Amino acid sequence: MATLEIRDLHVSVEAENGPREILRGVDLTVKQGETHAIMGPNGSGKSTLAYSLAGHPKYTVTGGSVLLDGEDVLEMSVDERARAGVFLAMQYPVEVPGVSVSNFLRTAATAVRGEAPKLRLWVKEVKEAMASLQMDPAFAERNVNEGFSGGEKKRHEILQLELLKPKIAILDETDSGLDVDALRIVSEGINRVRSTGEVGTLLVTHYTRILRYIKPDYVHVFAGGRIVESGGAELADKLEEEGYESYVKGGASE
Amino acid sequence: MADVQNTTGATTAGSIEVGTAGAGAQLAGPGTGRSTVQQPIDARVAVKPSYDVDDFPVPHGREEDWRFTPLHRLGGLHDGSAASAARGEDKIELGLPEGVTAETVGRDDARLGKAGTPVDRVAAQAYSAFEQALVVTVPKDAVLTEPVKIDVHGEGGVNFAHLVVDVKPFAEAVVVLNHTGSGTRAANVELLVGDGAKLTFVSVQDWERDAVHVAQHNALVGRDASFKSVVVTFGGDLVRLHPRVNYAAPGGEAELFGLYFADAGQHLEHRLVIDHDTPHCRSNVAYKGALQGQDAHAVWVGDVLIRATALGTDTYELNRNLVLTDGARVDSIPNLEIETGEIVGAGHASATGRFDDEQLFYLQARGIPADEARRLVVRGFFAELVQQIGVAEIQDRLMEKIEAELEETVA
């Protein structure tokens, strides 16, 4: 069973006046089949955690370790992490002009699976995945994220999640900017992937709204660059009522 | 500009009369008694267009139109020494669809010199020195289903060439001029697009690494005619091309697309002029280039003139450069001169940048290895432009060529 182990992770970014520490000792273990919600106020570092795990060059790991089934993730390049089974659904997916969605998906699937998928099966697979996310087939011929609406971008991210079948899925604010219908469709897609029991999900979110559709096994409150409280789904209800105020104050006093 | 006057009543390609006020008699092209088009004189260019090489001083490199060009690598095309050197041999192979004629003619053929006048010393040198010209004619109303192919293979030495492509009214043609091999070459290409005609002219510079190629392309676009120029430059040591568009009558449309890929040490220069002196004409320019390696140098200059007479003009020009490594250099200069506000639109854009790290991160985060991600980005960068060419055969060939260039170089 795949396990992602994050131990005492410290991460900095380069700021104008030198490096600034954003993650200050994150400990978290995510196992295949589990869903963890990471919740926290803006600026708490939860997106930094997501991007650091994927290996974004902007972030420098200054301490701690991240292991996927005992393998050192921090030693891997961005693409090696993805091939090892780490997937990051981005809050702001990037436009890639001149590269069609179908070409991109096939190139990514070939890389992750280690061989080119059989064409006929692949076409069917993509078609079905797109249909279940209520995406127009014409979408495949558009350039990656170019001119996509907010909802289209997020569906496209979840389409990739469904096709690439990672061991660990990190979903960074996937719910942001979605109307209720799009949120439902995207959540259903995430739930389809979760229901296979093959993926450990790290759901990074500011709002509890998406948790009405996706029931987490664990909820962690993120503040001041680390997890300050962990609990079950009921912790989300508490956050819904009380907000992050108490945690922000606690964080500020450190 | 005050020193160019347009007479009235011209309705067909080649019959427009343009005189140069105060310049005395028209400069002599070959033959007499035929109409000519005087090329516009840019404010920044001191010398008037002329067919005669002696009308131009030898450039010293500080002139506006020569300041980016390494003169010592021109093989003497600019200072007369190439003209007195031994001539090389070109191998030219023609692929002519039915109905299309190709003739080799002498300097005095009346069909030469109609589309435009040399604007710099090398173009005038080519005009003064060529011995025979090639005239390709697409007859009136002919709609070609396959391209006209002109394959030029340089076998070394100096060559001066002159090509006329005459597309008669309401004909539709794709003409592909393909350059391979080596040598030092200066040429003028005349593209006459008759009333209501459609011409796609593709010039591919697929030279060996040591070739030198300087050429002026003059297009004269007839009433309601469409002209598309596709310039693709991969090879050569120094390539300097000068595509120019004039409109013979209202309603003309010109699209100029260009792709170039400069490797270490290569100098690839494209200078465009679109002279809107006629009402209700359109132009659209999009040139894209990638550069990599020490001293890879690309120059793009896009001059668009909208004269007071050119009411209803619609024009846009764009240049994008992708710098793949350190040590490469791009000079990108869009110029837009507008003498009337009564136009539909006019704009330009130029951008030169490196790989977008966020694009690469996005692709790599999907498991795509770094080198493949870079190739995907460059391929996409060019594909966006290639998709607009509209000739499937050419598009496929270009993408293959780009693919080969990427396999070789982007790692």
PDB file of N, CA, C and O in Angstrom, chain A residues 222-253:
ATOM      1  N   PHE A 222      -4.128  24.133   9.034  1.00  0.00           N
ATOM      2  CA  PHE A 222      -2.797  24.624   8.712  1.00  0.00           C
ATOM      3  C   PHE A 222      -2.724  26.082   9.112  1.00  0.00           C
ATOM      4  O   PHE A 222      -3.578  26.891   8.763  1.00  0.00           O
ATOM      5  N   ALA A 223      -1.713  26.449   9.872  1.00  0.00           N
ATOM      6  CA  ALA A 223      -1.517  27.858  10.224  1.00  0.00           C
ATOM      7  C   ALA A 223      -0.050  28.073  10.523  1.00  0.00           C
ATOM      8  O   ALA A 223       0.614  27.199  11.110  1.00  0.00           O
ATOM      9  N   GLY A 224       0.449  29.210  10.086  1.00  0.00           N
ATOM     10  CA  GLY A 224       1.830  29.560  10.369  1.00  0.00           C
ATOM     11  C   GLY A 224       2.837  28.538   9.855  1.00  0.00           C
ATOM     12  O   GLY A 224       3.914  28.365  10.420  1.00  0.00           O
ATOM     13  N   GLY A 225       2.487  27.860   8.755  1.00  0.00           N
ATOM     14  CA  GLY A 225       3.459  26.984   8.115  1.00  0.00           C
ATOM     15  C   GLY A 225       3.545  25.579   8.694  1.00  0.00           C
ATOM     16  O   GLY A 225       4.498  24.844   8.423  1.00  0.00           O
ATOM     17  N   ARG A 226       2.567  25.221   9.528  1.00  0.00           N
ATOM     18  CA  ARG A 226       2.549  23.839  10.014  1.00  0.00           C
ATOM     19  C   ARG A 226       1.122  23.425  10.373  1.00  0.00           C
ATOM     20  O   ARG A 226       0.209  24.241  10.394  1.00  0.00           O
ATOM     21  N   ILE A 227       0.963  22.123  10.614  1.00  0.00           N
ATOM     22  CA  ILE A 227      -0.350  21.628  11.029  1.00  0.00           C
ATOM     23  C   ILE A 227      -0.508  21.904  12.526  1.00  0.00           C
ATOM     24  O   ILE A 227       0.329  21.493  13.337  1.00  0.00           O
ATOM     25  N   VAL A 228      -1.586  22.648  12.865  1.00  0.00           N
ATOM     26  CA  VAL A 228      -1.763  23.025  14.267  1.00  0.00           C
ATOM     27  C   VAL A 228      -2.850  22.212  14.952  1.00  0.00           C
ATOM     28  O   VAL A 228      -2.930  22.180  16.176  1.00  0.00           O
ATOM     29  N   GLU A 229      -3.696  21.575  14.153  1.00  0.00           N
ATOM     30  CA  GLU A 229      -4.692  20.705  14.761  1.00  0.00           C
ATOM     31  C   GLU A 229      -5.137  19.667  13.749  1.00  0.00           C
ATOM     32  O   GLU A 229      -5.256  19.962  12.564  1.00  0.00           O
ATOM     33  N   SER A 230      -5.358  18.451  14.214  1.00  0.00           N
ATOM     34  CA  SER A 230      -5.847  17.400  13.329  1.00  0.00           C
ATOM     35  C   SER A 230      -7.054  16.733  13.967  1.00  0.00           C
ATOM     36  O   SER A 230      -7.163  16.670  15.189  1.00  0.00           O
ATOM     37  N   GLY A 231      -7.947  16.263  13.127  1.00  0.00           N
ATOM     38  CA  GLY A 231      -9.114  15.573  13.652  1.00  0.00           C
ATOM     39  C   GLY A 231      -9.831  14.853  12.535  1.00  0.00           C
ATOM     40  O   GLY A 231      -9.297  14.711  11.437  1.00  0.00           O
ATOM     41  N   GLY A 232     -11.055  14.438  12.809  1.00  0.00           N
ATOM     42  CA  GLY A 232     -11.867  13.783  11.794  1.00  0.00           C
ATOM     43  C   GLY A 232     -12.698  14.810  11.062  1.00  0.00           C
ATOM     44  O   GLY A 232     -12.470  16.020  11.168  1.00  0.00           O
ATOM     45  N   ALA A 233     -13.685  14.333  10.304  1.00  0.00           N
ATOM     46  CA  ALA A 233     -14.526  15.217   9.497  1.00  0.00           C
ATOM     47  C   ALA A 233     -15.214  16.270  10.348  1.00  0.00           C
ATOM     48  O   ALA A 233     -15.533  17.358   9.869  1.00  0.00           O
ATOM     49  N   GLU A 234     -15.431  15.955  11.620  1.00  0.00           N
ATOM     50  CA  GLU A 234     -16.143  16.899  12.492  1.00  0.00           C
ATOM     51  C   GLU A 234     -15.369  18.200  12.709  1.00  0.00           C
ATOM     52  O   GLU A 234     -15.954  19.247  12.984  1.00  0.00           O
ATOM     53  N   LEU A 235     -14.027  18.132  12.526  1.00  0.00           N
ATOM     54  CA  LEU A 235     -13.224  19.350  12.684  1.00  0.00           C
ATOM     55  C   LEU A 235     -13.611  20.391  11.615  1.00  0.00           C
ATOM     56  O   LEU A 235     -13.605  21.591  11.871  1.00  0.00           O
ATOM     57  N   ALA A 236     -13.988  19.896  10.443  1.00  0.00           N
ATOM     58  CA  ALA A 236     -14.419  20.808   9.382  1.00  0.00           C
ATOM     59  C   ALA A 236     -15.681  21.551   9.782  1.00  0.00           C
ATOM     60  O   ALA A 236     -15.845  22.733   9.473  1.00  0.00           O
ATOM     61  N   ASP A 237     -16.570  20.871  10.471  1.00  0.00           N
ATOM     62  CA  ASP A 237     -17.802  21.521  10.930  1.00  0.00           C
ATOM     63  C   ASP A 237     -17.482  22.652  11.897  1.00  0.00           C
ATOM     64  O   ASP A 237     -18.097  23.714  11.866  1.00  0.00           O
ATOM     65  N   LYS A 238     -16.517  22.376  12.765  1.00  0.00           N
ATOM     66  CA  LYS A 238     -16.099  23.397  13.718  1.00  0.00           C
ATOM     67  C   LYS A 238     -15.535  24.618  12.965  1.00  0.00           C
ATOM     68  O   LYS A 238     -15.858  25.771  13.292  1.00  0.00           O
ATOM     69  N   LEU A 239     -14.716  24.364  11.930  1.00  0.00           N
ATOM     70  CA  LEU A 239     -14.148  25.468  11.149  1.00  0.00           C
ATOM     71  C   LEU A 239     -15.245  26.243  10.431  1.00  0.00           C
ATOM     72  O   LEU A 239     -15.184  27.466  10.315  1.00  0.00           O
ATOM     73  N   GLU A 240     -16.240  25.500   9.955  1.00  0.00           N
ATOM     74  CA  GLU A 240     -17.366  26.127   9.259  1.00  0.00           C
ATOM     75  C   GLU A 240     -18.032  27.147  10.174  1.00  0.00           C
ATOM     76  O   GLU A 240     -18.390  28.251   9.762  1.00  0.00           O
ATOM     77  N   GLU A 241     -18.162  26.783  11.446  1.00  0.00           N
ATOM     78  CA  GLU A 241     -18.841  27.671  12.386  1.00  0.00           C
ATOM     79  C   GLU A 241     -17.931  28.779  12.906  1.00  0.00           C
ATOM     80  O   GLU A 241     -18.330  29.934  13.000  1.00  0.00           O
ATOM     81  N   GLU A 242     -16.719  28.419  13.237  1.00  0.00           N
ATOM     82  CA  GLU A 242     -15.864  29.367  13.967  1.00  0.00           C
ATOM     83  C   GLU A 242     -14.825  30.074  13.104  1.00  0.00           C
ATOM     84  O   GLU A 242     -14.228  31.055  13.547  1.00  0.00           O
ATOM     85  N   GLY A 243     -14.598  29.547  11.909  1.00  0.00           N
ATOM     86  CA  GLY A 243     -13.570  30.156  11.060  1.00  0.00           C
ATOM     87  C   GLY A 243     -12.169  29.862  11.590  1.00  0.00           C
ATOM     88  O   GLY A 243     -11.984  29.016  12.479  1.00  0.00           O
ATOM     89  N   TYR A 244     -11.191  30.594  11.020  1.00  0.00           N
ATOM     90  CA  TYR A 244      -9.786  30.317  11.353  1.00  0.00           C
ATOM     91  C   TYR A 244      -9.242  31.255  12.419  1.00  0.00           C
ATOM     92  O   TYR A 244      -8.065  31.206  12.748  1.00  0.00           O
ATOM     93  N   GLU A 245     -10.117  32.120  12.929  1.00  0.00           N
ATOM     94  CA  GLU A 245      -9.635  33.212  13.751  1.00  0.00           C
ATOM     95  C   GLU A 245      -8.732  32.770  14.897  1.00  0.00           C
ATOM     96  O   GLU A 245      -7.653  33.326  15.095  1.00  0.00           O
ATOM     97  N   SER A 246      -9.178  31.777  15.615  1.00  0.00           N
ATOM     98  CA  SER A 246      -8.404  31.351  16.782  1.00  0.00           C
ATOM     99  C   SER A 246      -7.016  30.841  16.384  1.00  0.00           C
ATOM    100  O   SER A 246      -6.031  31.065  17.085  1.00  0.00           O
ATOM    101  N   TYR A 247      -6.949  30.198  15.198  1.00  0.00           N
ATOM    102  CA  TYR A 247      -5.654  29.659  14.757  1.00  0.00           C
ATOM    103  C   TYR A 247      -4.715  30.775  14.288  1.00  0.00           C
ATOM    104  O   TYR A 247      -3.519  30.730  14.513  1.00  0.00           O
ATOM    105  N   VAL A 248      -5.318  31.757  13.613  1.00  0.00           N
ATOM    106  CA  VAL A 248      -4.488  32.856  13.113  1.00  0.00           C
ATOM    107  C   VAL A 248      -3.853  33.596  14.280  1.00  0.00           C
ATOM    108  O   VAL A 248      -2.680  33.917  14.274  1.00  0.00           O
ATOM    109  N   LYS A 249      -4.648  33.841  15.326  1.00  0.00           N
ATOM    110  CA  LYS A 249      -4.115  34.524  16.503  1.00  0.00           C
ATOM    111  C   LYS A 249      -2.994  33.715  17.122  1.00  0.00           C
ATOM    112  O   LYS A 249      -1.932  34.230  17.437  1.00  0.00           O
ATOM    113  N   GLY A 250      -3.269  32.410  17.228  1.00  0.00           N
ATOM    114  CA  GLY A 250      -2.246  31.523  17.804  1.00  0.00           C
ATOM    115  C   GLY A 250      -0.969  31.574  17.002  1.00  0.00           C
ATOM    116  O   GLY A 250       0.130  31.659  17.541  1.00  0.00           O
ATOM    117  N   GLY A 251      -1.156  31.579  15.638  1.00  0.00           N
ATOM    118  CA  GLY A 251       0.006  31.605  14.743  1.00  0.00           C
ATOM    119  C   GLY A 251       0.787  32.891  14.905  1.00  0.00           C
ATOM    120  O   GLY A 251       2.011  32.898  14.931  1.00  0.00           O
ATOM    121  N   ALA A 252       0.049  33.989  15.074  1.00  0.00           N
ATOM    122  CA  ALA A 252       0.699  35.289  15.102  1.00  0.00           C
ATOM    123  C   ALA A 252       1.521  35.483  16.367  1.00  0.00           C
ATOM    124  O   ALA A 252       2.497  36.219  16.379  1.00  0.00           O
ATOM    125  N   SER A 253       1.118  34.807  17.438  1.00  0.00           N
ATOM    126  CA  SER A 253       1.802  35.019  18.705  1.00  0.00           C
ATOM    127  C   SER A 253       3.140  34.276  18.782  1.00  0.00           C
ATOM    128  O   SER A 253       3.913  34.486  19.683  1.00  0.00           O
TER     129      SER A 253
END
